[in-house]
Amino acid sequence: MKKVLVLEGSSRPNGNTEALTNVLMNGIERTTIFLREKNILPIVDKRHDEDGFSIVNDDHDALMKAVFSHDILVFSTPIYWYSMSGIMKNFVDRWSQTARDERFQMKEEMKRKEAYVVICGGDQPRIKGLPLIQQFQHTFHFVGISFQDYIIGHAGKPGEIWNDTYALSAAQALNDVIKEKIHTQP
Amino acid sequence: MKKVLVLEGSSRPNGNTEALTNVLMNGIERTTIFLREKNILPIVDKRHDEDGFSIVNDDHDALMKAVFSHDILVFSTPIYWYSMSGIMKNFVDRWSQTARDERFQMKEEMKRKEAYVVICGGDQPRIKGLPLIQQFQHTFHFVGISFQDYIIGHAGKPGEIWNDTYALSAAQALNDVIKEKIHTQP
Amino acid sequence: MKKVLVLEGSSRPNGNTEALTNVLMNGIERTTIFLREKNILPIVDKRHDEDGFSIVNDDHDALMKAVFSHDILVFSTPIYWYSMSGIMKNFVDRWSQTARDERFQMKEEMKRKEAYVVICGGDQPRIKGLPLIQQFQHTFHFVGISFQDYIIGHAGKPGEIWNDTYALSAAQALNDVIKEKIHTQP
Amino acid sequence: MKKVLVLEGSSRPNGNTEALTNVLMNGIERTTIFLREKNILPIVDKRHDEDGFSIVNDDHDALMKAVFSHDILVFSTPIYWYSMSGIMKNFVDRWSQTARDERFQMKEEMKRKEAYVVICGGDQPRIKGLPLIQQFQHTFHFVGISFQDYIIGHAGKPGEIWNDTYALSAAQALNDVIKEKIHTQP
């Protein structure tokens, strides 16, 4: 059975993105990590230093181990300024360090993963959120993750997501797809 | 009651895009125009000529009259090379002429319209079809049409659309939204 | 020495896009084809017909032969409604037919090509022209063409391109790059 | 005379993006802020809390005052995972708080600003960096900043930017434009 990890990028508990993600994940066993509860320092780019990256004493390595030990990743983030939250961005930025960390085989691990993305915003998200979707695609492609699908919710104020029948219906339809996928041998 | 016009851009009858559009439009009274059955010549750009555009003897003006006499426009096109079909593109290109045609008040007319878009493709359409959605947005914004929403179907071979539960569910959800909209006073 | 083919998509002679392309091509031996002077019918999609595509009696096959016999392709089109001209779009749409035409080895041919793109528009082209650039990328990627670079000119009225020092400088810089490339063995 | 503020988002001193930005800014009096030297905490979204945002004790307010007291803003960031650095993202995320801070008139201030963007990356930046440009556009549009132009450099390893004649030429051309703009009355 495939293992599912939800990475929540919001700075606010119980927001619209989280609610929409819960519709997508309804009845599916999963681990959820709230990135806001973790200590993830911004990357210090040392790709071109002779000695390479310095080990950083925060939660990033533990998070990457969680990523590696699951099969399906769900990136869930509100749209902050037409992009993922800075909280999630700092997490993703650090992948550049993990990719060069000999303790991990990031590329080997990542290319077995499948990903879904859930984003929500209040300002024409199904138009203005598209560059963010394209960035997820470029990122997933680079590390070898297979981008399965995404949901874009239209919601600003708390609870508004329940009016977005398009996103809710799409999430329910994908819920079935994921349930079947979980029980399918690769 | 609002009047609905479907503009079909496919070169092939009964294709996936048309099927998905019919799910979106199920039970909704509408006029459908198959652009492939019309004679629409490519634009000859004379915006900067002293005498302006020459009158063109084809079906374009009649099509624009149909557009003007409806309230909700549905642009339905298969994704050909990550964009709308050339058939539909020639139709849209000619708007530049209509916009300068004194017999019409295109900007006045267009700003009362609402639009939906349905596109289908076989090569990662929910990623690679996004530039096309952005172009529709820019086009609608320019002429004042209000872009309501869109559906992207994943289908190549005939009938494949029936496997795309995401798109079908989204289309059904939007069907309800449109039905309500039709009966609402502006 | 590499052979250069310029495909001009404008409906208007001596426009801004053509002028910018001539800056890019200054001093470079090339063949130029004005697509508006050719007869290119819209595609009739028969990919899924038992008998496949019907032979079409127009200029498309000759154009494809010209494409195949050159090494560097320059796609030059004004931005019409945030996309390539319908004239150029009908040409590209027909690639789907050529790809299935046993008289040609389109994929084999295309993967040896390098491409440049020149586009010009009057409405924030360096922002609103980006979806078009992305579509060229997807198209080139699909057929195996290597997308080298592009220039986006800001110009609406005749001659305005001469005020866009950004685009002119970029075109001159790329001119040097292309000149060197032409004389380099692959 | 217009005042210029450069906001550097890189985590690494003397990188390619900084070098390209220095070409753009050559001979232009400006203030430069290296965001990596500042303490900017991630936003905690309290837009919907009764009491609103809590005052945060870090460098963000001082940075916003610097923004407000300049006329031309240059956002300079390496492309990290096809987006701005997390360092810069946390800064931008906090604008949502500043916008609701009664001590500032952010919207009033911002709509007098003009912006340039400089980004650099090693993986097809002039294609895969386009979503980031679109996000800057959406962000600038939202707060009323006028997006003037941008430069995309192709460089990964230290010093590679000096091979990108396209970007260098464009930067030099924009340098002239900015110099003229600085001395022009609004």
XYZ file of C-alpha atoms in Angstrom:
744
model
C 0.000 0.000 0.000
C 1.311 3.419 -0.887
C 2.039 5.857 1.896
C 0.779 9.438 1.680
C 2.460 12.538 3.109
C 0.711 15.916 3.236
C 2.962 18.959 3.514
C 0.940 21.931 4.739
C 2.478 25.312 3.924
C -0.032 27.661 5.492
C 0.882 29.921 8.377
C -2.687 29.663 9.690
C -4.413 26.567 11.125
C -7.723 25.385 9.686
C -7.560 27.602 6.621
C -9.295 27.109 3.283
C -6.369 25.259 1.710
C -6.245 22.827 4.579
C -10.006 22.261 4.329
C -9.797 21.614 0.585
C -6.877 19.246 1.140
C -8.965 17.365 3.669
C -11.665 16.889 1.030
C -9.023 15.517 -1.330
C -7.700 13.227 1.410
C -11.029 12.160 2.894
C -10.806 8.561 4.111
C -7.173 8.234 3.053
C -4.590 7.248 5.642
C -1.875 9.868 5.639
C 0.799 11.657 7.601
C 0.386 15.442 7.780
C 3.240 17.806 8.509
C 2.501 21.443 9.230
C 5.621 23.232 8.018
C 4.849 26.235 10.229
C 5.456 24.024 13.251
C 8.941 23.159 12.056
C 12.160 25.100 12.194
C 13.468 25.390 8.630
C 16.204 27.931 8.032
C 16.622 29.664 4.666
C 19.250 28.085 2.456
C 22.766 29.514 2.402
C 23.881 28.674 -1.112
C 27.264 26.971 -0.920
C 26.970 24.900 -4.086
C 30.110 26.526 -5.396
C 32.134 26.522 -2.175
C 35.096 24.201 -1.983
C 33.855 22.671 1.234
C 30.236 22.544 0.106
C 27.290 23.056 2.387
C 27.593 23.252 6.153
C 25.357 21.003 8.193
C 22.391 22.991 9.483
C 20.907 22.258 12.847
C 17.171 22.465 12.227
C 14.268 20.218 11.214
C 15.029 20.016 7.510
C 16.788 16.647 7.433
C 14.032 15.012 9.447
C 11.489 16.437 7.009
C 13.383 15.036 4.040
C 13.473 11.623 5.691
C 9.701 11.846 6.039
C 9.464 12.743 2.344
C 11.661 9.813 1.349
C 9.654 7.317 3.377
C 6.356 8.114 1.652
C 5.172 7.401 -1.885
C 2.621 10.093 -2.586
C 3.332 13.709 -1.655
C 0.620 16.350 -1.347
C 1.872 19.918 -1.412
C -0.804 22.103 0.134
C -0.247 25.834 0.273
C -2.333 28.962 0.249
C -1.403 31.327 -2.550
C 0.641 34.081 -0.942
C 1.436 36.734 -3.510
C 0.698 34.359 -6.385
C 3.231 31.828 -5.127
C 3.752 29.247 -2.392
C 4.166 30.532 1.160
C 7.660 31.600 2.206
C 7.482 28.867 4.799
C 7.134 26.215 2.117
C 9.610 28.011 -0.146
C 12.365 27.860 2.444
C 11.713 24.130 2.740
C 11.961 23.618 -1.028
C 15.020 25.874 -1.333
C 16.881 23.586 1.028
C 16.418 20.679 -1.400
C 19.480 22.117 -3.195
C 21.468 21.248 -0.107
C 19.895 17.822 0.405
C 20.616 16.974 -3.241
C 24.328 17.372 -2.477
C 24.242 15.612 0.892
C 25.986 12.254 0.694
C 23.882 10.847 3.502
C 20.878 10.932 1.161
C 20.154 9.697 -2.363
C 17.651 12.400 -3.100
C 17.340 11.938 -6.875
C 16.969 8.173 -6.486
C 14.324 8.645 -3.836
C 12.403 11.410 -5.552
C 11.938 9.666 -8.847
C 9.719 7.100 -7.178
C 7.363 9.752 -5.802
C 4.066 10.967 -7.157
C 2.767 14.407 -6.238
C -0.472 16.319 -5.960
C -0.780 20.023 -5.344
C -3.567 21.932 -3.599
C -3.531 25.724 -3.667
C -6.133 28.311 -2.677
C -6.379 32.022 -3.163
C -8.779 34.914 -3.240
C -7.662 36.812 -6.344
C -8.609 34.876 -9.499
C -6.650 31.828 -8.352
C -7.552 29.661 -11.341
C -5.819 32.280 -13.524
C -3.244 33.952 -11.321
C -2.248 30.721 -9.567
C -1.120 29.132 -12.835
C 2.498 30.318 -12.673
C 2.739 28.563 -9.301
C 1.464 25.341 -10.852
C 4.072 25.702 -13.596
C 6.794 26.153 -10.969
C 5.712 22.988 -9.188
C 5.909 21.211 -12.557
C 9.437 22.499 -13.249
C 10.526 21.573 -9.719
C 9.005 18.098 -9.814
C 10.446 17.498 -13.274
C 13.917 18.509 -12.108
C 14.011 16.050 -9.209
C 12.063 13.349 -11.013
C 8.770 13.477 -9.115
C 5.769 12.596 -11.248
C 3.197 15.418 -11.070
C -0.187 13.723 -10.980
C -2.699 16.545 -10.692
C -3.679 19.659 -8.787
C -6.679 21.505 -7.389
C -7.028 25.279 -7.314
C -9.526 26.592 -4.810
C -11.106 30.038 -4.873
C -11.323 31.293 -1.320
C -10.109 34.193 0.741
C -12.053 34.598 3.943
C -12.362 31.650 6.331
C -14.842 29.080 5.063
C -15.246 30.507 1.563
C -13.891 27.298 0.058
C -17.266 25.648 0.719
C -18.780 27.821 -2.009
C -16.311 26.658 -4.663
C -18.192 23.676 -6.028
C -15.731 23.343 -8.916
C -12.776 22.762 -6.626
C -14.741 20.599 -4.202
C -16.014 18.361 -7.012
C -12.564 18.064 -8.534
C -11.140 17.183 -5.120
C -13.755 14.473 -4.636
C -13.034 13.052 -8.078
C -9.298 12.999 -7.374
C -9.994 11.400 -4.003
C -11.298 8.331 -5.834
C -8.303 8.320 -8.152
C -5.876 8.450 -5.242
C -7.705 5.763 -3.278
C -7.389 3.412 -6.218
C -3.763 4.350 -6.763
C -2.875 3.609 -3.144
C -3.938 0.024 -3.475
C -2.330 -0.529 -6.862
C 1.061 -2.117 -7.137
C 3.524 0.169 -8.883
C -32.922 34.586 -19.158
C -29.365 34.645 -20.356
C -28.560 33.288 -23.794
C -25.667 30.890 -24.268
C -23.477 30.552 -27.362
C -21.004 27.692 -27.782
C -18.172 28.284 -30.241
C -16.647 24.945 -31.246
C -13.105 25.197 -32.603
C -12.369 21.583 -33.410
C -11.772 20.405 -36.959
C -13.299 17.021 -36.083
C -16.944 16.295 -35.223
C -17.806 14.485 -32.000
C -14.363 14.849 -30.474
C -13.408 14.795 -26.810
C -13.629 18.548 -26.383
C -17.116 18.599 -27.817
C -18.144 15.738 -25.512
C -16.764 17.524 -22.458
C -18.502 20.720 -23.517
C -21.754 18.808 -23.760
C -21.304 17.680 -20.148
C -20.788 21.299 -19.158
C -23.867 22.336 -21.142
C -26.138 19.411 -20.236
C -29.731 20.596 -20.006
C -28.821 24.166 -20.895
C -30.484 25.808 -23.867
C -27.792 27.064 -26.190
C -26.792 27.889 -29.719
C -23.767 25.978 -31.012
C -21.621 27.182 -33.888
C -19.056 24.855 -35.391
C -16.369 27.194 -36.661
C -15.089 24.550 -39.080
C -18.381 24.851 -40.982
C -17.865 28.562 -41.480
C -15.715 30.450 -43.912
C -13.426 32.730 -41.902
C -10.484 34.226 -43.721
C -7.254 35.120 -41.928
C -6.971 38.759 -40.948
C -5.110 41.166 -43.181
C -3.835 43.717 -40.717
C -4.758 47.171 -41.955
C -4.946 48.893 -38.576
C -2.369 51.364 -39.732
C -3.624 51.901 -43.286
C -5.140 55.246 -44.100
C -8.281 53.635 -45.431
C -8.461 51.062 -42.677
C -9.738 47.558 -43.143
C -11.421 46.356 -46.312
C -14.750 44.648 -45.990
C -14.268 40.897 -46.215
C -16.857 38.721 -47.820
C -17.059 35.722 -45.535
C -18.955 34.518 -42.451
C -17.112 36.601 -39.863
C -19.582 39.447 -39.491
C -22.480 37.046 -39.072
C -20.510 35.219 -36.389
C -19.846 38.448 -34.521
C -23.547 39.274 -34.635
C -24.220 35.889 -33.063
C -21.642 36.668 -30.381
C -23.210 40.050 -29.671
C -26.700 38.608 -29.330
C -25.759 36.128 -26.603
C -24.794 36.700 -22.964
C -22.616 33.727 -22.097
C -19.909 32.559 -24.484
C -18.334 29.111 -24.297
C -15.060 28.765 -26.180
C -14.496 25.071 -26.820
C -11.311 24.013 -28.571
C -9.034 21.012 -28.627
C -5.464 21.876 -27.752
C -3.582 21.928 -31.035
C 0.109 22.459 -30.381
C -0.587 23.830 -26.901
C -2.899 26.521 -28.260
C -6.354 26.992 -29.724
C -6.992 25.547 -33.175
C -5.984 27.683 -36.150
C -9.637 27.692 -37.114
C -10.582 29.409 -33.886
C -7.472 31.612 -33.999
C -8.409 33.055 -37.369
C -11.815 33.882 -35.932
C -10.307 35.657 -32.928
C -7.690 37.449 -35.041
C -10.465 39.079 -37.011
C -11.780 40.735 -33.823
C -9.130 43.373 -34.500
C -11.048 44.277 -37.612
C -14.472 44.129 -35.974
C -13.208 46.387 -33.173
C -12.596 49.072 -35.791
C -15.791 48.482 -37.747
C -18.215 51.367 -37.263
C -21.214 49.150 -37.891
C -20.496 47.449 -34.583
C -19.888 48.598 -31.000
C -17.673 45.670 -30.126
C -16.226 46.959 -26.846
C -19.656 48.005 -25.622
C -21.085 44.628 -26.523
C -18.238 42.523 -25.194
C -18.133 44.027 -21.746
C -21.548 42.557 -21.017
C -20.423 39.014 -21.846
C -19.314 36.243 -19.555
C -17.106 33.454 -20.859
C -16.230 29.855 -20.116
C -13.463 27.902 -21.797
C -13.235 24.175 -22.437
C -9.999 22.702 -23.769
C -8.799 19.126 -24.157
C -5.465 17.604 -25.000
C -3.429 14.462 -24.766
C -0.046 15.778 -23.584
C -0.268 16.895 -19.934
C -3.047 19.346 -20.731
C -3.522 20.529 -17.146
C 0.095 21.732 -17.259
C 0.867 22.438 -20.888
C -2.555 23.940 -21.604
C -2.045 26.699 -19.042
C -0.482 29.229 -21.431
C -3.621 28.910 -23.562
C -5.781 29.679 -20.530
C -3.625 32.720 -19.840
C -4.068 33.886 -23.423
C -7.836 33.594 -23.136
C -7.595 35.675 -19.950
C -5.528 38.389 -21.666
C -7.893 38.407 -24.650
C -11.046 38.536 -22.550
C -9.539 41.233 -20.348
C -8.655 43.340 -23.390
C -12.179 43.356 -24.808
C -13.897 43.439 -21.444
C -15.344 39.924 -21.307
C -15.570 38.511 -17.801
C -13.725 35.160 -17.658
C -15.817 32.942 -15.402
C -14.031 29.618 -15.373
C -12.540 26.847 -17.486
C -12.249 23.079 -17.734
C -9.163 21.262 -18.989
C -9.784 17.709 -20.162
C -7.121 15.044 -20.555
C -7.913 13.076 -23.687
C -6.268 12.199 -26.966
C -7.924 9.227 -28.636
C -11.675 9.284 -29.267
C -13.653 8.675 -26.095
C -10.741 9.049 -23.663
C -12.437 12.000 -22.018
C -14.778 9.594 -20.250
C -11.848 8.422 -18.115
C -11.037 11.926 -16.871
C -13.201 12.018 -13.771
C -11.560 15.259 -12.633
C -12.685 17.154 -15.708
C -16.093 15.491 -15.829
C -16.780 16.322 -12.181
C -15.632 19.890 -12.631
C -17.856 20.215 -15.704
C -20.867 18.923 -13.780
C -20.171 21.335 -10.931
C -19.898 24.251 -13.362
C -23.084 23.092 -15.078
C -24.976 23.863 -11.867
C -23.269 27.229 -11.562
C -24.198 28.176 -15.124
C -27.786 27.002 -14.762
C -28.217 29.258 -11.765
C -26.506 32.142 -13.519
C -28.808 31.873 -16.530
C -31.847 32.530 -14.420
C -30.303 35.339 -12.398
C -30.936 38.922 -13.320
C -27.678 40.726 -14.062
C 27.835 26.125 -42.802
C 24.412 26.089 -41.209
C 21.441 27.205 -43.263
C 18.930 29.649 -41.820
C 15.202 29.805 -42.601
C 13.022 32.708 -41.456
C 9.288 32.015 -41.249
C 7.384 35.304 -41.214
C 3.889 35.059 -39.770
C 2.671 38.623 -40.143
C -0.230 39.539 -42.387
C 1.381 42.934 -43.059
C 4.616 43.606 -44.993
C 7.406 45.622 -43.374
C 5.933 45.512 -39.881
C 7.732 45.877 -36.581
C 8.301 42.150 -36.127
C 9.869 41.892 -39.541
C 12.111 44.887 -38.798
C 13.245 43.384 -35.487
C 13.894 40.070 -37.195
C 16.040 41.852 -39.740
C 18.140 43.274 -36.908
C 18.556 39.764 -35.540
C 19.470 38.480 -39.004
C 21.656 41.387 -40.124
C 24.499 40.119 -42.328
C 23.319 36.517 -42.060
C 22.559 34.596 -45.236
C 19.041 33.252 -44.967
C 15.926 32.172 -46.784
C 12.774 34.081 -45.827
C 9.287 32.714 -46.344
C 6.307 35.000 -45.881
C 3.556 32.654 -44.780
C 0.887 35.138 -45.883
C 2.013 34.583 -49.472
C 1.395 30.855 -49.199
C -1.777 28.844 -49.349
C -1.993 26.814 -46.138
C -5.350 25.248 -45.346
C -6.458 24.615 -41.759
C -5.880 21.075 -40.572
C -8.697 18.570 -40.737
C -7.857 16.252 -37.879
C -7.923 12.672 -39.143
C -5.427 11.222 -36.695
C -8.019 8.748 -35.569
C -9.507 7.899 -38.960
C -8.849 4.455 -40.324
C -7.533 5.843 -43.576
C -5.581 8.626 -41.910
C -5.101 12.038 -43.385
C -6.063 12.930 -46.934
C -3.451 14.569 -49.095
C -4.083 18.307 -49.218
C -3.379 20.263 -52.329
C -1.739 23.436 -51.030
C 1.711 24.804 -50.192
C 2.200 23.004 -46.878
C 4.353 20.107 -48.066
C 6.678 22.444 -49.932
C 7.023 24.538 -46.786
C 7.910 21.502 -44.721
C 10.559 20.544 -47.259
C 12.022 24.015 -46.850
C 11.989 23.546 -43.073
C 13.728 20.182 -43.351
C 16.467 21.531 -45.617
C 17.559 24.237 -43.171
C 19.346 23.996 -39.823
C 18.274 27.090 -37.946
C 14.620 28.158 -37.916
C 13.491 31.662 -36.995
C 9.801 31.958 -36.151
C 8.829 35.591 -36.517
C 5.282 36.623 -35.699
C 3.489 39.682 -34.431
C 1.506 38.994 -31.285
C -2.115 38.744 -32.378
C -4.349 38.365 -29.345
C -1.431 37.254 -27.182
C -0.569 34.407 -29.545
C 0.972 33.713 -32.931
C -0.970 34.859 -35.993
C -3.659 32.527 -37.284
C -1.659 32.333 -40.493
C 1.298 30.834 -38.643
C -0.998 28.741 -36.439
C -2.569 27.010 -39.408
C 0.934 26.191 -40.620
C 1.943 24.699 -37.266
C -1.365 22.832 -36.887
C -0.619 20.964 -40.079
C 2.568 19.533 -38.534
C 0.249 16.922 -36.994
C -0.447 15.723 -40.501
C 3.166 15.886 -41.672
C 4.228 13.895 -38.593
C 2.077 11.016 -39.867
C 3.060 11.362 -43.532
C 5.246 8.441 -44.589
C 6.938 10.522 -47.265
C 8.633 12.518 -44.503
C 10.654 11.671 -41.397
C 9.548 14.712 -39.482
C 10.759 13.744 -36.006
C 14.163 12.683 -37.365
C 14.472 15.945 -39.262
C 13.229 18.215 -36.519
C 15.538 17.011 -33.805
C 18.499 18.402 -35.718
C 16.987 21.904 -35.838
C 17.669 24.882 -33.643
C 15.083 27.635 -33.305
C 14.825 31.297 -32.457
C 11.606 33.206 -31.941
C 10.891 36.884 -32.553
C 7.570 38.323 -31.424
C 6.315 41.908 -31.174
C 3.265 43.450 -29.625
C 1.825 46.665 -28.311
C 0.210 45.553 -25.038
C 2.900 44.713 -22.454
C 4.456 42.126 -24.742
C 7.291 41.214 -22.370
C 4.618 40.118 -19.881
C 1.594 39.148 -21.940
C 3.664 37.510 -24.679
C 5.119 34.966 -22.247
C 2.416 32.312 -22.716
C 3.247 32.364 -26.431
C 6.917 31.773 -25.646
C 5.919 28.858 -23.433
C 3.810 27.397 -26.254
C 6.760 27.597 -28.638
C 8.816 25.783 -25.992
C 6.228 23.009 -25.616
C 5.920 22.678 -29.388
C 9.663 22.623 -30.013
C 10.140 20.141 -27.172
C 7.491 17.834 -28.606
C 9.085 17.597 -32.045
C 12.642 17.732 -30.769
C 13.678 21.205 -31.930
C 16.191 22.880 -29.637
C 14.843 26.289 -28.541
C 17.837 28.602 -28.508
C 16.458 31.987 -27.537
C 13.847 34.624 -28.273
C 13.343 38.363 -28.552
C 10.186 40.174 -27.493
C 9.723 43.597 -29.063
C 7.435 46.296 -27.727
C 5.803 48.002 -30.701
C 2.351 48.661 -32.040
C 2.323 51.435 -34.604
C 4.612 51.217 -37.629
C 8.201 52.007 -36.710
C 7.754 51.925 -32.942
C 10.203 49.048 -32.662
C 13.062 51.525 -33.160
C 12.341 52.939 -29.701
C 12.695 49.581 -27.975
C 16.399 49.665 -27.195
C 16.081 46.577 -24.989
C 14.860 44.399 -27.844
C 17.212 45.952 -30.387
C 20.236 45.395 -28.144
C 19.205 41.831 -27.398
C 18.728 41.205 -31.118
C 22.194 42.552 -31.880
C 23.716 40.395 -29.157
C 21.951 37.306 -30.495
C 23.075 38.240 -34.001
C 26.659 37.650 -32.909
C 25.732 34.376 -31.257
C 24.000 33.121 -34.392
C 26.837 34.206 -36.680
C 29.278 32.180 -34.629
C 26.921 29.215 -34.500
C 26.536 29.175 -38.277
C 30.212 28.611 -38.793
C 30.563 26.021 -36.033
C 30.476 22.338 -36.853
C 27.693 20.608 -34.976
C 15.848 63.124 -9.109
C 14.381 59.692 -8.609
C 15.815 57.481 -5.902
C 16.702 53.880 -6.642
C 16.550 50.962 -4.211
C 18.009 47.550 -5.055
C 16.653 44.605 -3.080
C 19.063 41.673 -3.344
C 17.488 38.290 -2.607
C 20.468 35.994 -3.007
C 21.853 34.002 -0.104
C 25.350 34.247 -1.597
C 27.472 37.402 -1.977
C 28.870 38.360 -5.373
C 26.731 35.920 -7.335
C 25.689 36.090 -10.967
C 22.428 37.897 -10.269
C 24.225 40.559 -8.284
C 26.776 40.979 -11.078
C 24.045 41.338 -13.703
C 22.230 43.813 -11.490
C 25.421 45.840 -11.221
C 25.555 46.028 -15.031
C 21.983 47.282 -15.029
C 22.815 49.824 -12.322
C 26.233 50.914 -13.603
C 26.777 54.603 -12.855
C 23.412 54.955 -11.170
C 23.258 56.205 -7.606
C 21.361 53.681 -5.540
C 20.798 52.125 -2.158
C 21.339 48.372 -2.006
C 19.829 46.153 0.659
C 20.970 42.565 0.967
C 17.930 40.781 2.352
C 20.112 37.932 3.659
C 21.668 40.400 6.112
C 18.273 41.276 7.545
C 16.083 39.450 10.002
C 12.696 38.925 8.328
C 10.377 36.423 9.955
C 7.810 34.447 7.942
C 4.349 35.912 7.992
C 1.794 34.609 10.456
C -1.455 35.198 8.609
C -3.825 37.017 10.925
C -5.850 38.815 8.261
C -8.970 37.212 9.595
C -8.242 37.516 13.310
C -10.356 39.946 15.287
C -7.280 41.673 16.648
C -5.420 41.592 13.356
C -1.718 41.189 13.057
C 0.657 41.294 16.001
C 3.600 43.619 15.792
C 6.705 41.661 14.861
C 10.049 42.605 16.215
C 12.362 42.235 13.252
C 13.729 44.307 10.350
C 10.633 44.235 8.157
C 9.180 47.636 9.040
C 12.519 49.341 8.500
C 12.744 47.657 5.098
C 9.298 48.871 4.124
C 10.255 52.405 5.116
C 13.249 52.101 2.806
C 10.923 50.902 0.044
C 8.548 53.810 0.597
C 11.332 56.391 0.493
C 12.576 55.357 -2.956
C 10.998 55.767 -6.392
C 12.451 52.947 -8.429
C 12.682 49.432 -6.981
C 14.946 46.749 -8.409
C 14.114 43.214 -7.316
C 17.189 41.094 -7.851
C 16.999 37.389 -7.073
C 18.612 34.206 -8.264
C 16.081 31.675 -9.475
C 15.773 29.112 -6.700
C 13.512 26.277 -7.819
C 12.005 28.417 -10.587
C 10.951 31.120 -8.142
C 12.357 33.914 -6.009
C 14.525 32.920 -3.054
C 12.740 32.039 0.173
C 14.549 34.972 1.732
C 12.881 37.396 -0.666
C 9.587 35.487 -0.474
C 9.343 35.933 3.279
C 9.904 39.644 2.744
C 7.136 39.872 0.151
C 4.767 37.686 2.195
C 4.955 40.213 4.988
C 3.541 42.901 2.690
C 0.129 41.443 3.590
C 0.771 42.600 7.120
C 2.156 45.999 6.145
C -0.885 46.581 3.922
C -3.058 46.368 7.054
C -0.742 48.367 9.300
C -2.266 51.760 10.079
C 1.147 53.327 10.590
C 1.725 52.973 6.835
C -0.184 53.890 3.678
C 1.220 51.078 1.636
C -1.124 51.229 -1.341
C -0.728 54.990 -1.611
C 3.036 54.650 -1.454
C 3.352 51.710 -3.802
C 1.369 53.189 -6.640
C 4.055 55.793 -7.146
C 6.794 53.167 -7.549
C 8.312 51.758 -10.695
C 9.989 48.363 -10.641
C 12.605 46.378 -12.508
C 13.363 42.724 -11.972
C 16.640 40.876 -12.455
C 16.696 37.093 -12.177
C 19.353 34.519 -13.041
C 19.327 30.770 -13.261
C 21.112 27.812 -14.737
C 18.219 25.715 -16.084
C 16.699 27.381 -19.165
C 15.951 30.544 -17.225
C 14.488 32.439 -20.194
C 11.823 29.724 -20.392
C 11.500 28.295 -16.900
C 11.878 31.685 -15.204
C 8.766 33.052 -16.929
C 6.281 31.998 -14.237
C 8.348 34.014 -11.764
C 8.123 37.060 -14.020
C 4.359 36.577 -14.201
C 4.181 36.417 -10.408
C 6.090 39.674 -10.096
C 3.584 41.175 -12.542
C 0.590 39.967 -10.533
C 2.169 41.196 -7.295
C 3.115 44.599 -8.683
C -0.323 44.969 -10.248
C -2.024 44.162 -6.953
C -0.193 46.839 -4.994
C -0.088 49.334 -7.843
C 3.619 49.256 -8.698
C 4.323 49.878 -12.376
C 6.394 46.982 -13.775
C 8.868 48.580 -16.153
C 10.987 45.727 -17.440
C 13.100 42.728 -16.475
C 16.302 40.919 -17.371
C 16.724 37.148 -17.246
C 20.330 35.965 -17.041
C 21.512 32.477 -17.897
C 24.172 31.497 -15.368
C 24.780 28.783 -12.807
C 28.427 28.605 -11.790
C 30.173 31.728 -10.505
C 31.036 34.110 -13.320
C 28.966 32.389 -16.017
C 26.853 35.498 -16.431
C 29.703 37.103 -18.371
C 29.022 34.680 -21.234
C 25.369 35.708 -21.550
C 25.712 38.509 -24.064
C 21.935 38.666 -24.507
C 21.330 39.535 -20.872
C 24.340 41.832 -20.637
C 23.275 43.795 -23.719
C 19.724 44.062 -22.492
C 20.985 45.255 -19.098
C 23.125 47.919 -20.746
C 20.208 49.083 -22.880
C 17.964 49.308 -19.812
C 20.731 51.149 -17.966
C 20.333 54.001 -20.431
C 16.572 53.943 -20.067
C 16.795 54.105 -16.289
C 19.370 56.878 -16.323
C 17.061 58.996 -18.425
C 14.082 58.133 -16.273
C 15.883 59.202 -13.088
C 16.306 62.704 -14.359
C 12.787 63.028 -15.746
C 10.082 64.701 -13.769
C 7.168 62.346 -13.177
